[in-house]
PDB file of C-alpha atoms in Angstrom:
ATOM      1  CA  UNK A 152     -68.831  27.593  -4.844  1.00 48.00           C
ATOM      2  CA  UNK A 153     -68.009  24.859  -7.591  1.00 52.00           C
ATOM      3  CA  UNK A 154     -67.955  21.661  -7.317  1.00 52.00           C
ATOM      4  CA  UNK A 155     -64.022  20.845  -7.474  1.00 51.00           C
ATOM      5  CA  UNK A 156     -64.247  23.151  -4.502  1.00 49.00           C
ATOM      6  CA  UNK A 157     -65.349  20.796  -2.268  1.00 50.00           C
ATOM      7  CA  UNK A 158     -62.498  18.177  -3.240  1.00 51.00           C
ATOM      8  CA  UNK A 159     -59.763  21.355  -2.132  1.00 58.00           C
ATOM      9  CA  UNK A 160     -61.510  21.362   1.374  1.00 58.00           C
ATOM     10  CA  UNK A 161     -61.369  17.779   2.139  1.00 62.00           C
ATOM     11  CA  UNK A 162     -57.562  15.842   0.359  1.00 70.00           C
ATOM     12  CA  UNK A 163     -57.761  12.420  -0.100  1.00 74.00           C
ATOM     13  CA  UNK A 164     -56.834  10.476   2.749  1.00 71.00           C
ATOM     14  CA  UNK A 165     -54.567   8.330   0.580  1.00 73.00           C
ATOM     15  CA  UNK A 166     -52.275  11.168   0.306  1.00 77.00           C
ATOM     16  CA  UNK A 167     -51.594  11.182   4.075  1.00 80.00           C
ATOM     17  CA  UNK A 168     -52.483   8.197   5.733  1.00 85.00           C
ATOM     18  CA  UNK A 169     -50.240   5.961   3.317  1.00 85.00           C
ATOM     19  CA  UNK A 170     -47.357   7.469   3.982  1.00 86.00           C
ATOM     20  CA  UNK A 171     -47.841   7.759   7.840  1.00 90.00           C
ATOM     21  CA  UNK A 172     -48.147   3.520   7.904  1.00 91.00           C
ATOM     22  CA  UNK A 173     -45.244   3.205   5.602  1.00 92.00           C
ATOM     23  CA  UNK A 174     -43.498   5.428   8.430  1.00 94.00           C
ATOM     24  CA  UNK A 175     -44.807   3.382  11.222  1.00 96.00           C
ATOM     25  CA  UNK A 176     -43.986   0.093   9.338  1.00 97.00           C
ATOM     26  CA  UNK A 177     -40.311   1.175   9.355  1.00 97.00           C
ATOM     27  CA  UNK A 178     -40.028   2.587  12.598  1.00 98.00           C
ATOM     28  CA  UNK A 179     -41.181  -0.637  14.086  1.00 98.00           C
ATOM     29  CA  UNK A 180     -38.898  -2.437  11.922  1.00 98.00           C
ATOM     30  CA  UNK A 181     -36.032  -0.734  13.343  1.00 98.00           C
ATOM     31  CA  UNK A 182     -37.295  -1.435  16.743  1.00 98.00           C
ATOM     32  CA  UNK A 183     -37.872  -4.763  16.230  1.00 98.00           C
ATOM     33  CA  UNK A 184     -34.189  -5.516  14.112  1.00 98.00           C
ATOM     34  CA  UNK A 185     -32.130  -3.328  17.764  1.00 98.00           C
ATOM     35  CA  UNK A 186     -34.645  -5.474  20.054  1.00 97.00           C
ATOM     36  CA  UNK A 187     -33.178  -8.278  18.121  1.00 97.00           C
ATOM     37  CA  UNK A 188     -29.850  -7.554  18.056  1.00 96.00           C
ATOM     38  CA  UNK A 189     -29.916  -6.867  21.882  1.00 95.00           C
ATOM     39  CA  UNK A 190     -31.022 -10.336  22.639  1.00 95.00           C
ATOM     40  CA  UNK A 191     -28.610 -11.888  19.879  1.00 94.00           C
ATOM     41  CA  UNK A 192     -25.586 -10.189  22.190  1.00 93.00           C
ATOM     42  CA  UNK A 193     -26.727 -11.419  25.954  1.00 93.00           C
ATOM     43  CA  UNK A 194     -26.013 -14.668  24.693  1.00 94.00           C
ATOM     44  CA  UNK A 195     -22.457 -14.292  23.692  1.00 93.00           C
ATOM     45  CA  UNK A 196     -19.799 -15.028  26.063  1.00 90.00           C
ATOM     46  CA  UNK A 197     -17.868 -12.145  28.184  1.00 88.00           C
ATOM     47  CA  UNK A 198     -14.829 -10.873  27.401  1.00 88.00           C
ATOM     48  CA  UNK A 199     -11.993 -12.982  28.728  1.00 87.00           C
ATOM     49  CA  UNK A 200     -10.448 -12.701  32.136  1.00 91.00           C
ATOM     50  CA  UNK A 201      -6.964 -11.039  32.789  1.00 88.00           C
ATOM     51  CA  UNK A 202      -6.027 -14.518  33.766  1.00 88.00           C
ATOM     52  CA  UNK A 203      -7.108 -16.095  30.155  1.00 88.00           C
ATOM     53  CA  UNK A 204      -4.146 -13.275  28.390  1.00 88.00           C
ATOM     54  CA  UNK A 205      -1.282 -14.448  26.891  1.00 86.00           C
ATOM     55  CA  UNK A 206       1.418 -14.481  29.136  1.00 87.00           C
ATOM     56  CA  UNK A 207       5.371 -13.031  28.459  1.00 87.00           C
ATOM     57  CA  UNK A 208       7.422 -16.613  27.847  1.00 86.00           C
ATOM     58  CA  UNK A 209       9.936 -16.426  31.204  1.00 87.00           C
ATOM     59  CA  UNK A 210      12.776 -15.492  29.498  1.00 86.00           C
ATOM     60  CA  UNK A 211      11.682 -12.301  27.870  1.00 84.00           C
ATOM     61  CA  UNK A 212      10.538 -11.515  24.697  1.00 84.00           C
ATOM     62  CA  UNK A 213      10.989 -13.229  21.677  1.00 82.00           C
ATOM     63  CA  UNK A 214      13.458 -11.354  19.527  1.00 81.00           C
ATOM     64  CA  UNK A 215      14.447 -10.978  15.749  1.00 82.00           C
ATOM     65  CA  UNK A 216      17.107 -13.105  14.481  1.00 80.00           C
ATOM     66  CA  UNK A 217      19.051 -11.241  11.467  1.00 81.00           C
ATOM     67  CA  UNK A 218      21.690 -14.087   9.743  1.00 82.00           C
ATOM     68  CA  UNK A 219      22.603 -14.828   6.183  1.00 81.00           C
ATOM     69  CA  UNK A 220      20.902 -18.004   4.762  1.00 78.00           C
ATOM     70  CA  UNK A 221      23.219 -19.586   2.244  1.00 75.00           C
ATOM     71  CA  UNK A 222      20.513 -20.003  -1.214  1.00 69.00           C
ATOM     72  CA  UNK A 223      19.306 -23.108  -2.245  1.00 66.00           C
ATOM     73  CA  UNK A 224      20.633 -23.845  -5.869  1.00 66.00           C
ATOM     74  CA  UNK A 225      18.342 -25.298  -8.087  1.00 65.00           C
ATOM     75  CA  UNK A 226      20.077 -28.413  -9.118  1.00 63.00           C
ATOM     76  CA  UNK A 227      21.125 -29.121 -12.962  1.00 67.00           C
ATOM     77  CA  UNK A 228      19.885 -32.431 -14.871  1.00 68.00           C
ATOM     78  CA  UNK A 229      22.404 -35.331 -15.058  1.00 71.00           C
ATOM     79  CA  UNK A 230      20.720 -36.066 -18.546  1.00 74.00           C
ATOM     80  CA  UNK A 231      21.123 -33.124 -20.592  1.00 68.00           C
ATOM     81  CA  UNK A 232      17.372 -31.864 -20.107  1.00 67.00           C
ATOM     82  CA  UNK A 233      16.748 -28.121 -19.986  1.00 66.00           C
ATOM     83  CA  UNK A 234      14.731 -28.413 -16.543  1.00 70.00           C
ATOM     84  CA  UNK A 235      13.554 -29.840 -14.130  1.00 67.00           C
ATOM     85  CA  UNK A 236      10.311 -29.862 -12.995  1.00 71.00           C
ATOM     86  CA  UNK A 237       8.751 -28.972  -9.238  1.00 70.00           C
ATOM     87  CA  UNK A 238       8.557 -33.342  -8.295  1.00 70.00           C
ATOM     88  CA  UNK A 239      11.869 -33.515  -9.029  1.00 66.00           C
ATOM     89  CA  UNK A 240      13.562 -30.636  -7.155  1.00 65.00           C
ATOM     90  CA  UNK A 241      15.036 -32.155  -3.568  1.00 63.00           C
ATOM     91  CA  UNK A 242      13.056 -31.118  -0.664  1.00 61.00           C
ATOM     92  CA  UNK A 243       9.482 -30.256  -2.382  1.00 56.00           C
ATOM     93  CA  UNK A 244      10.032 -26.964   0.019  1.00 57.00           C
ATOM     94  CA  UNK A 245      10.291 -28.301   2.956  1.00 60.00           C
ATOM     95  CA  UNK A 246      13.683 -28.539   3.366  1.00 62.00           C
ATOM     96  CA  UNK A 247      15.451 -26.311   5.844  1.00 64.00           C
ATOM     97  CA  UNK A 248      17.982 -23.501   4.190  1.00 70.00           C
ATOM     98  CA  UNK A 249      21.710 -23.555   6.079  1.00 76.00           C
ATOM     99  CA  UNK A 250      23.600 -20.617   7.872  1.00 80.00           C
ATOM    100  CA  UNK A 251      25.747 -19.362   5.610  1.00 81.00           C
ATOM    101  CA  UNK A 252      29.874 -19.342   7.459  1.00 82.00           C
ATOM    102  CA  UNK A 253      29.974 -15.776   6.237  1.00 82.00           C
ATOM    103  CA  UNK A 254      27.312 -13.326   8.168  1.00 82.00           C
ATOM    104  CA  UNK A 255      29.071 -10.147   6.955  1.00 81.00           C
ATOM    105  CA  UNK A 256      25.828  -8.354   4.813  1.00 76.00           C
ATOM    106  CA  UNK A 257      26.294  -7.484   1.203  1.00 72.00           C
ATOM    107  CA  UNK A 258      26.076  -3.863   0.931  1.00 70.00           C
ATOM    108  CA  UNK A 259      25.041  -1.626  -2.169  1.00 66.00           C
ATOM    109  CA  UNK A 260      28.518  -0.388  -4.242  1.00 66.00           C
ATOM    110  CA  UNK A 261      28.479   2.317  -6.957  1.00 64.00           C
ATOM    111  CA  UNK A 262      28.088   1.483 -10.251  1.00 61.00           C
ATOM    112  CA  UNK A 263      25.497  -1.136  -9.364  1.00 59.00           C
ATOM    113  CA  UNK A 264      22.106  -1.385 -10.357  1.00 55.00           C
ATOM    114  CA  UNK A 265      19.519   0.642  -8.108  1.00 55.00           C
ATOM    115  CA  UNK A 266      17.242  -2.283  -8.000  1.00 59.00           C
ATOM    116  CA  UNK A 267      16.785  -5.278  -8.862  1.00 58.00           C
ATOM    117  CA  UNK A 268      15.889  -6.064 -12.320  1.00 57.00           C
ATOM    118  CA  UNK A 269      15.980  -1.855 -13.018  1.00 56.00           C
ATOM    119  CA  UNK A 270      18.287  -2.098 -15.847  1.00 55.00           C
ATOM    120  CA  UNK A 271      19.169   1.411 -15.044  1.00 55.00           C
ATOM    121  CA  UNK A 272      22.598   3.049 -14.635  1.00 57.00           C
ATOM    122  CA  UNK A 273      22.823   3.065 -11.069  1.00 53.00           C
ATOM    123  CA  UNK A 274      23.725   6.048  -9.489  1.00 55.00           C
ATOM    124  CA  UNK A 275      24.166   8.732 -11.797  1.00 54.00           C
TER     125      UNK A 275
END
């Protein structure tokens, strides 16, 4: 028998033990971080109670509304200027578009424009 022999018989304990506590370190990790997150959810409140829901409003539900809006023109300068800038458009946004007297809907007619801004020929 030689003398690296010996070293075959008995590994170094490095090679095994390290990796076991790296394991172990993990494992209790994990434990610890679901532990953690069990405690973390006890403490949040319930789900609400069928009386909390929203309720229907008493005369049924809301429904769509399809109408023409009449557009809001972008006003021309008294002075001659090219534009006008955001401050001095009426409204700022907030003012409310009108109904338009005429609710019949513009519908698509051939030799139109598929889309808008296409450019193409239309149907073809």
């Amino acid at each position: 028998m030689n003398a690296l022999g010996s070293t075959y018989a008995f590994p170094d304990p490095s090679t095994s033990v390290v990796p076991f506590v790296g394991g172990l370190v993990i494992a209790v990790a994990l434990i610890w971080a679901v532990w953690l997150g069990i405690r973390l959810r006890r403490r949040e409140p319930g789900p609400p109670d069928p009386a909390d829901q929203p309720k229907l409003p008493a005369d049924g539900p809301v429904r769509e509304i399809r109408e023409m809006r009449e557009p809001d023109e972008v006003p021309r300068t008294q002075d001659g200027r090219e534009r006008l800038t955001p401050h001095e458009l009426h409204g700022q946004g907030t003012m409310p578009s009108r109904r338009s007297p005429d609710q019949t809907r513009r519908r698509w007619s051939r030799g139109n424009s598929g889309a808008f801004g296409s450019g193409g020929p239309g149907s073809t």
